[in-house]
Every structure is written in C-alpha cells, then in structure tokens.
XYZ file of C-alpha atoms in Angstrom:
455
model
C 29.363 49.056 18.114
C 32.347 51.795 16.856
C 31.113 54.258 19.373
C 31.805 51.478 22.676
C 34.819 50.208 21.103
C 36.478 52.678 20.738
C 35.403 52.890 24.097
C 37.246 49.827 24.914
C 40.528 50.929 23.317
C 40.607 54.295 25.516
C 39.216 52.375 28.903
C 40.724 49.438 28.547
C 44.066 51.640 30.256
C 43.950 50.363 34.471
C 42.994 48.518 37.407
C 39.512 49.308 36.481
C 40.033 48.125 32.763
C 37.519 45.628 33.404
C 34.950 48.178 33.511
C 34.109 48.701 30.222
C 31.386 48.956 27.862
C 30.248 45.809 26.592
C 30.539 44.002 29.713
C 27.654 45.583 32.573
C 24.338 44.225 33.468
C 20.655 45.422 33.393
C 17.703 43.954 35.849
C 16.911 40.703 36.621
C 13.484 38.816 36.046
C 12.010 35.780 37.216
C 10.625 35.743 33.491
C 13.171 33.643 31.634
C 13.234 30.781 34.128
C 9.467 30.531 33.720
C 9.541 30.226 29.694
C 10.915 26.552 29.215
C 8.574 24.799 27.409
C 8.120 21.078 26.484
C 9.639 20.695 22.531
C 7.429 18.858 19.831
C 10.259 16.314 19.716
C 11.395 13.617 22.543
C 14.635 14.671 20.567
C 17.268 16.059 23.019
C 19.873 16.535 21.445
C 21.662 19.788 22.145
C 22.353 20.839 18.639
C 19.845 21.426 15.859
C 19.650 21.516 12.404
C 18.943 24.738 10.964
C 16.556 24.280 8.526
C 15.081 20.892 10.520
C 10.815 21.705 10.961
C 10.981 18.849 13.691
C 13.116 20.644 16.133
C 10.664 22.911 16.442
C 9.141 23.894 20.026
C 5.300 22.873 19.516
C 5.277 26.056 22.646
C 6.675 29.682 22.110
C 10.417 29.547 24.308
C 11.429 32.617 25.354
C 15.161 33.430 26.088
C 16.451 36.618 27.463
C 19.285 37.726 26.069
C 21.789 39.805 28.269
C 23.738 43.148 26.094
C 24.475 46.870 26.990
C 22.696 49.656 25.264
C 25.186 50.469 23.772
C 25.796 48.328 21.304
C 23.406 47.959 17.723
C 21.429 45.760 18.041
C 19.188 45.433 14.022
C 21.734 42.923 12.607
C 21.212 40.258 15.913
C 17.579 40.572 16.180
C 17.473 40.077 12.202
C 19.524 36.815 13.246
C 16.752 36.446 16.176
C 13.432 36.938 14.567
C 14.484 33.998 12.023
C 15.453 32.243 15.026
C 11.536 32.376 15.886
C 10.709 32.010 13.030
C 12.129 28.356 12.453
C 12.345 26.989 16.325
C 9.486 29.122 17.985
C 12.115 30.556 20.058
C 11.527 34.029 20.792
C 14.474 36.216 21.953
C 14.040 39.008 24.811
C 16.558 41.911 24.071
C 17.910 42.841 28.664
C 19.689 45.971 27.356
C 21.930 46.697 30.754
C 24.330 50.014 31.263
C 27.632 50.056 30.581
C 30.469 51.137 32.270
C 31.772 50.388 35.468
C 27.888 50.140 36.957
C 27.066 47.767 33.874
C 29.780 45.409 34.984
C 29.331 45.739 38.520
C 25.466 44.589 37.852
C 26.674 41.307 35.641
C 29.207 39.895 38.614
C 25.767 40.470 40.643
C 23.416 38.549 38.450
C 26.528 36.077 38.370
C 26.596 35.855 41.904
C 23.195 35.849 42.794
C 21.990 33.659 39.941
C 20.080 35.590 37.917
C 21.955 35.419 34.811
C 19.360 35.924 31.491
C 19.648 32.714 29.385
C 22.508 34.420 26.799
C 24.939 36.677 27.396
C 26.272 39.616 24.961
C 30.050 40.531 26.855
C 33.627 41.143 25.765
C 35.832 38.213 24.325
C 39.664 38.522 25.809
C 41.232 38.867 29.319
C 37.368 39.908 30.611
C 35.176 37.698 29.651
C 37.873 35.698 31.708
C 37.154 37.952 34.316
C 33.610 36.468 34.961
C 35.275 33.029 35.773
C 33.325 31.497 33.051
C 34.229 28.048 33.651
C 32.388 28.088 37.316
C 28.996 30.276 35.297
C 28.344 29.444 31.462
C 27.867 26.126 29.878
C 31.047 24.281 28.626
C 30.857 24.422 24.398
C 33.990 23.203 23.112
C 32.509 20.045 22.107
C 29.517 21.196 20.469
C 29.091 21.041 16.373
C 28.979 24.202 16.014
C 32.200 25.175 17.247
C 33.700 23.573 14.861
C 32.040 26.768 12.564
C 34.381 28.975 14.956
C 37.407 30.297 13.371
C 40.423 29.189 15.669
C 42.069 32.247 16.157
C 38.622 33.662 18.250
C 38.928 30.652 20.297
C 41.390 31.545 22.794
C 39.660 34.848 23.547
C 36.559 32.469 25.487
C 38.890 29.539 26.501
C 39.716 28.519 30.201
C 41.879 25.850 30.788
C 41.666 24.524 27.000
C 37.436 24.647 27.326
C 35.254 26.809 25.321
C 32.200 29.335 27.190
C 31.540 31.545 24.204
C 30.470 32.002 20.558
C 31.555 34.931 18.658
C 28.507 37.901 18.033
C 29.608 38.629 14.802
C 32.327 40.103 12.802
C 35.418 41.379 13.667
C 37.555 44.110 13.870
C 40.999 45.587 13.095
C 44.209 47.646 14.543
C 45.651 48.852 10.852
C 46.398 51.633 8.333
C 43.261 53.064 6.528
C 44.127 54.962 3.213
C 43.042 57.233 0.757
C 43.103 54.828 -2.528
C 42.922 57.183 -5.147
C 45.885 59.276 -3.344
C 48.389 56.177 -3.575
C 47.134 55.813 -7.694
C 47.986 59.157 -8.216
C 51.594 59.127 -6.566
C 51.695 55.431 -8.363
C 52.326 53.425 -4.710
C 51.426 50.133 -4.011
C 50.141 48.624 -0.486
C 53.317 48.628 1.503
C 54.454 44.833 3.028
C 57.561 45.722 5.444
C 57.728 48.411 7.339
C 60.625 49.502 4.836
C 58.485 49.909 2.498
C 55.557 51.673 4.387
C 58.149 54.464 4.546
C 59.225 54.933 1.362
C 55.686 55.842 0.389
C 55.752 58.173 3.525
C 58.487 60.424 1.548
C 56.648 60.147 -1.766
C 53.766 61.347 0.387
C 55.671 64.278 1.878
C 57.020 65.327 -1.617
C 53.742 65.471 -2.799
C 52.495 68.035 -0.174
C 50.264 65.695 1.441
C 50.594 64.774 4.884
C 51.472 61.062 4.900
C 50.471 60.093 9.086
C 47.225 61.711 9.866
C 47.825 62.253 13.923
C 44.704 62.723 16.263
C 46.602 63.409 19.254
C 43.859 66.087 20.515
C 41.943 62.286 21.140
C 45.023 60.561 23.329
C 43.034 57.246 22.647
C 44.523 57.415 18.703
C 48.296 57.468 19.330
C 47.816 54.220 21.220
C 47.336 52.391 17.117
C 50.581 51.553 16.362
C 51.699 50.366 19.264
C 48.744 48.107 19.792
C 48.543 47.612 15.639
C 51.491 45.981 15.893
C 50.931 43.125 18.684
C 50.380 40.301 15.075
C 53.406 41.056 14.180
C 55.302 40.991 17.654
C 53.482 37.701 17.908
C 55.041 36.337 14.634
C 59.013 37.119 16.901
C 57.314 36.148 20.222
C 55.291 33.534 19.881
C 54.997 33.004 23.908
C 55.017 37.192 24.529
C 50.925 37.342 26.045
C 51.930 34.898 28.604
C 55.316 35.688 29.212
C 53.660 39.215 29.923
C 51.582 38.325 31.926
C 53.509 36.151 33.910
C 55.845 38.544 34.841
C 58.245 36.577 32.394
C 58.692 39.367 29.791
C 58.586 43.501 29.341
C 58.015 45.630 26.484
C 61.250 47.506 26.868
C 63.962 44.375 26.739
C 61.876 41.735 24.253
C 63.169 43.670 20.828
C 60.062 43.059 19.154
C 57.830 44.916 21.686
C 59.938 47.364 21.880
C 59.808 48.094 18.245
C 55.622 48.456 18.457
C 57.298 51.258 20.710
C 60.248 52.658 17.860
C 57.941 52.209 14.976
C 55.709 55.171 16.273
C 58.682 56.925 16.953
C 59.712 57.052 13.392
C 56.588 58.420 12.505
C 56.760 62.002 14.031
C 58.307 63.597 10.739
C 55.406 62.705 8.492
C 53.044 63.348 10.386
C 50.401 66.151 10.112
C 52.092 70.011 11.999
C 48.688 70.583 13.925
C 48.657 66.674 15.384
C 48.165 67.442 18.642
C 44.909 69.382 18.645
C 43.684 66.675 15.735
C 40.714 64.869 16.281
C 39.651 61.962 15.705
C 36.761 63.163 13.935
C 38.977 66.057 11.879
C 41.223 63.027 10.655
C 38.953 61.390 9.565
C 38.264 64.006 7.270
C 41.162 64.413 6.247
C 41.611 60.853 5.313
C 38.584 61.625 3.024
C 39.312 64.873 1.163
C 43.285 63.189 0.858
C 45.287 66.338 2.441
C 45.902 62.938 4.851
C 46.753 59.632 2.514
C 46.618 57.567 6.158
C 45.954 56.572 8.926
C 46.506 53.947 12.027
C 43.439 53.342 13.376
C 40.710 50.841 14.139
C 38.832 49.940 11.231
C 35.103 50.939 13.032
C 36.309 53.822 10.981
C 34.657 52.473 7.919
C 31.436 53.013 9.692
C 32.291 56.417 10.859
C 33.713 57.048 7.242
C 30.133 55.820 6.046
C 27.437 57.280 8.052
C 29.183 60.730 7.683
C 30.835 60.653 3.921
C 28.817 57.376 2.163
C 30.180 58.519 -1.240
C 33.824 58.625 -0.165
C 33.995 54.902 1.391
C 34.925 53.070 -1.696
C 38.024 55.217 -1.788
C 38.933 54.052 1.959
C 41.403 50.785 1.772
C 42.345 49.132 4.991
C 46.524 47.560 5.685
C 47.791 45.166 8.355
C 50.386 47.749 10.109
C 53.661 46.055 8.559
C 56.615 43.679 10.028
C 60.598 44.194 9.210
C 59.734 41.374 6.997
C 57.260 40.611 4.528
C 56.811 37.058 5.506
C 55.911 37.899 9.127
C 53.329 40.942 8.786
C 49.944 40.084 10.146
C 46.487 41.418 11.078
C 46.176 42.430 14.364
C 42.323 41.792 15.289
C 39.614 43.204 17.745
C 37.973 40.158 17.669
C 33.986 40.220 18.143
C 32.429 40.362 21.764
C 31.030 37.147 23.199
C 28.259 35.355 23.760
C 27.380 32.217 26.463
C 25.026 30.662 27.890
C 23.654 30.572 31.621
C 24.423 26.928 32.651
C 21.927 27.154 35.731
C 19.495 28.570 33.216
C 15.927 27.172 32.282
C 16.200 27.083 28.773
C 19.904 25.625 27.989
C 18.502 22.865 25.315
C 16.887 25.964 23.677
C 19.928 28.623 23.958
C 21.907 25.773 22.090
C 20.048 25.435 19.691
C 19.776 29.986 19.248
C 23.426 30.038 19.371
C 23.852 26.935 16.492
C 22.182 29.096 14.076
C 23.525 31.895 15.291
C 26.908 30.811 14.794
C 26.187 29.837 11.194
C 27.768 30.886 7.762
C 23.669 31.886 7.505
C 23.136 33.522 10.661
C 26.405 35.667 9.474
C 24.714 36.001 6.412
C 21.469 37.479 8.062
C 22.980 40.085 10.277
C 24.816 41.755 7.502
C 21.501 42.801 5.818
C 21.381 45.480 8.513
C 24.817 45.763 10.218
C 27.617 45.984 7.269
C 30.346 43.822 9.123
C 33.866 46.504 9.696
C 36.222 43.295 9.416
C 35.508 39.818 8.576
C 33.732 36.910 9.991
C 35.320 34.260 12.280
C 32.825 31.989 11.452
C 34.032 29.358 8.716
C 32.507 29.425 5.438
C 30.483 32.990 6.198
C 31.046 34.955 3.738
C 31.290 39.352 2.996
C 27.825 40.911 1.616
C 28.778 41.903 -2.140
C 28.276 45.426 -0.552
C 30.919 45.303 2.054
C 32.791 48.599 2.594
C 35.951 47.661 0.147
C 38.389 48.379 2.987
C 36.712 45.039 4.874
C 37.561 43.517 2.076
C 41.081 43.779 1.894
C 41.210 42.219 5.051
C 40.312 39.224 3.855
C 43.316 37.424 2.468
C 44.926 37.758 5.939
C 42.259 35.506 7.591
C 41.748 33.122 4.351
C 45.646 33.159 5.218
C 45.211 32.270 8.854
C 47.677 35.989 9.417
C 46.327 37.074 12.335
C 46.213 37.207 16.013
C 44.010 38.715 18.651
C 45.269 42.012 20.324
C 46.975 42.323 23.259
C 44.265 43.136 25.398
C 42.505 39.709 24.200
C 45.322 37.483 25.161
C 46.652 39.307 28.119
C 44.020 41.368 31.119
C 47.410 43.674 31.609
C 46.792 47.129 29.304
C 48.752 50.453 31.812
C 46.552 53.387 31.962
C 48.901 55.601 31.155
C 49.706 53.900 27.632
C 48.003 57.186 26.295
C 50.202 59.512 27.737
C 53.259 57.822 26.981
C 52.474 56.882 23.385
C 51.401 60.652 22.216
C 55.258 61.519 24.508
C 56.820 58.892 22.209
C 54.631 60.130 18.853
C 55.681 63.265 19.288
C 59.500 62.801 19.841
C 59.351 64.372 23.513
C 60.125 61.003 24.675
C 62.475 58.311 23.639
C 60.643 55.172 22.263
C 63.257 52.911 24.943
C 62.394 55.359 27.793
C 58.364 55.337 27.742
C 59.272 51.210 26.899
C 60.177 51.066 30.591
C 57.398 53.694 31.724
C 54.987 51.249 30.313
C 56.333 48.534 31.976
C 56.686 50.155 35.346
C 52.805 50.969 34.687
C 52.048 47.989 33.822
C 53.695 45.883 37.044
C 51.907 48.216 39.137
C 49.106 47.717 38.138
C 49.609 44.054 37.492
C 49.924 44.352 41.430
C 46.613 46.135 42.003
C 45.262 43.321 40.549
C 46.419 40.581 42.733
C 48.171 38.557 39.146
C 50.308 35.875 40.476
C 54.002 35.941 39.204
C 53.792 40.140 40.678
C-alpha cells in the first residue's frame, strides 16, 4: 500500500489525476454472476452477526473482489479466509492494473455492467468521479456502517448517502521524528508552529539537520503544504467546498496561504544537499539521527521497518502544528473504499462479507498480516500490541476527534504543478505568496479541463 500511496500523492496533480494506481480495473468474467446460491436459512436480512452459524450458506458462494495489483492483499486475504470459514463465502481476487489503463478499465466494467461483486478503489474525489450513486449499493442505513468513523464518511458519500466502507487503516501526513535525538536534546513534541521552530533551533545548534529535505524526489516537497490541511479546516471549515466551487483561493484565504508560508519558513533548517537528497536517503538520515525530523506520509514507517527493523520503535509521529495548540489537528489519508456493485447477483452475500470485514474483528485479522500505518477508522478497532510506536502516537488525534481528511479526499482539484511550486518555495527561489497565486492559476486551468461547475 505504501508504494501506491506515494504514487497517489505524486499523480494526483493534474487533469489526469483521475488515473491513479488504486483506481484501475481488471478483466471481466461471467463467473461472478453464476455463483449465487440459496442460503441455508430463509432469513434474508441484509446484515449478519459476525459469529452466527445460522447465517452460513448451505452451498458455497463466490464473490469476486476487484483490486489493483500493487496493493498488498495479505491482510485482506486473512479476513476473507475467516469469512469463508464462517459463512461459506469464498473470495476470488480479481487483480487489475494500475494507473490510467486500470482507471479506464474500471469505468468500462461499470459502463458495460461487468463490474465484480466487490470493488476496492480510492476513497475521496476519485471514488466520487465513478458516479457511485449510479453503480454501487447505498450503504447508508446498513447497521455495520455504524462502526465507521464519521471522518471517513464524506470521502465516500454523494448527496448525503454512503456508498463504501473502509478497506483498512488510515495513513497521515505528519512529521516523523527521531525520539533519541529528541530525548538527548531535551525536546518535547511541539503543539504549536512556534514550538516546532524553537525545536529546530536547538537541533540545528547541536549540529544536526532539523528538517530533512528530499527534493530530488520532488513529490516529497509537497508534504508541509498537504499535511497542514486539518489546520486549514480548523480555521476555514468550508474551505474544501469553497475551493472546489471557485469561491476560495489559497492566496486569499489566510489559513490556506499559511501552508505555503510554513514551508517557506523551514528552508533555513534543511540539510544543505536537500535538492539532491532522495526519499530513501532521507529515511536513512532520520534513522541514524543525522536528521531529526521529516515531514512525510506515515507509509514511510513500513519502509523503515522493512529496511531498518531495529530502529522502528525510535521513530515517532506528530501532527503538523497549527499556530495555536487548540487548532492543531492531524491530516489523514483515508483508506481505500470497498463498495458493492448494485447490479451484482450476490448483493446479500456481499453485504454479509462487508459486515464482517468492516468490524473490529475484521481489522484485527488484517493486522495479523499487515501492520497498520495509521489508526483504523472503524470504531472499536484497536491497534495490535506490535503496532509501530509512531502509529500509537497518532491515536490521541483520533480519540479526541482532532483529525480531518486531506484536501484531495474532499476536492477533485489538485494542480499538476504543485511539486514544482513547493520545491521553489521550500528552496527559497519563490515566495510563499507568489507561488500560492501560481498554484491558484494552476488549479483554475485544471478545473476548466475537468469541466467543474463555477469555473
């Protein structure tokens, strides 16, 4: 999932933003329409108790799950295996390609009536571009949706109706930090932007890099701007809607402009070779302590664990601070969506499948095969004991509700030139104000290409 998420942040930057890795599709088959069987019970309830044998099908039912070929399926398979044991519902994984090819295939499957029973796809604006109200089952009143946290629902809703459940754990745009460096220098996790800058000064004075820059991989330059969105929303609650409808701009909304200004303010604290440093080199700097902090998506925790397993517990996570502590919130990259094709012949079995999947027990089974890179968005789902220490530090932002989806989950607009513009701001080549205006122009061009009303 980490690889596809990194690519998502890289490719969700233009009119071709609709063509991301998780929004693709695979081959069609009539097999999924021939597996409908009569349940052992005459109960036709649309939901199932997760441990009720009375809901078990007498004959096996096979559901096809359409999923991209770049997502790790081990955790999902663990849940699917348990569903088969309990309900006699088998899951056939239908792997599809990524990028533009896959996106076009997904839309073709929907248009031709050949969509699989279950579909794994991006949540947020990409999901809404599929017209879910036309193709997927309305899950709004399904009892299992009561398990889903409110923060996820807007990313899979159209006109107040919900069309998908979460596929697993979230991720966040946040600051990774070396806890040993913090301890050695007597630092505390900053709650305000000024406190972060004060920490930077102490780290710099100790001869270490305070803020790791890895602009050789230009997509990484966006993180300070993107990770600030929860703080933007705290100051401007309607910004996402107004931004989409051409009623608000980054340059003329103080809270949004502040995101670019924060990026500009970090230039003096970055490593001297930030323009030639790669993402992988940045992770090494963070792990060995030559760099103390790295603004990044938390999928990086899995990358660190894979390469430096002994160091993973020394890497912490904190939300990008707001200017005041009471508005500091965590910006969340929501998990992908799993939806049910409404014209499939196994809708009731698919609901039973999703009822178990989107439960605390389902999330716990996933965790046996796939460490979460952020908190779950299922109520009652707890992190495993061996969860990354950094993920555990994210939990308070969920427990107290101080989190919000990233802007790209709430708006279809993300200008294609953002990485270039943030490199220029982060390196001091252009001012925050100038490139906020440039980004607004970039977004305007994209909005017109997409045919969004109001532009």
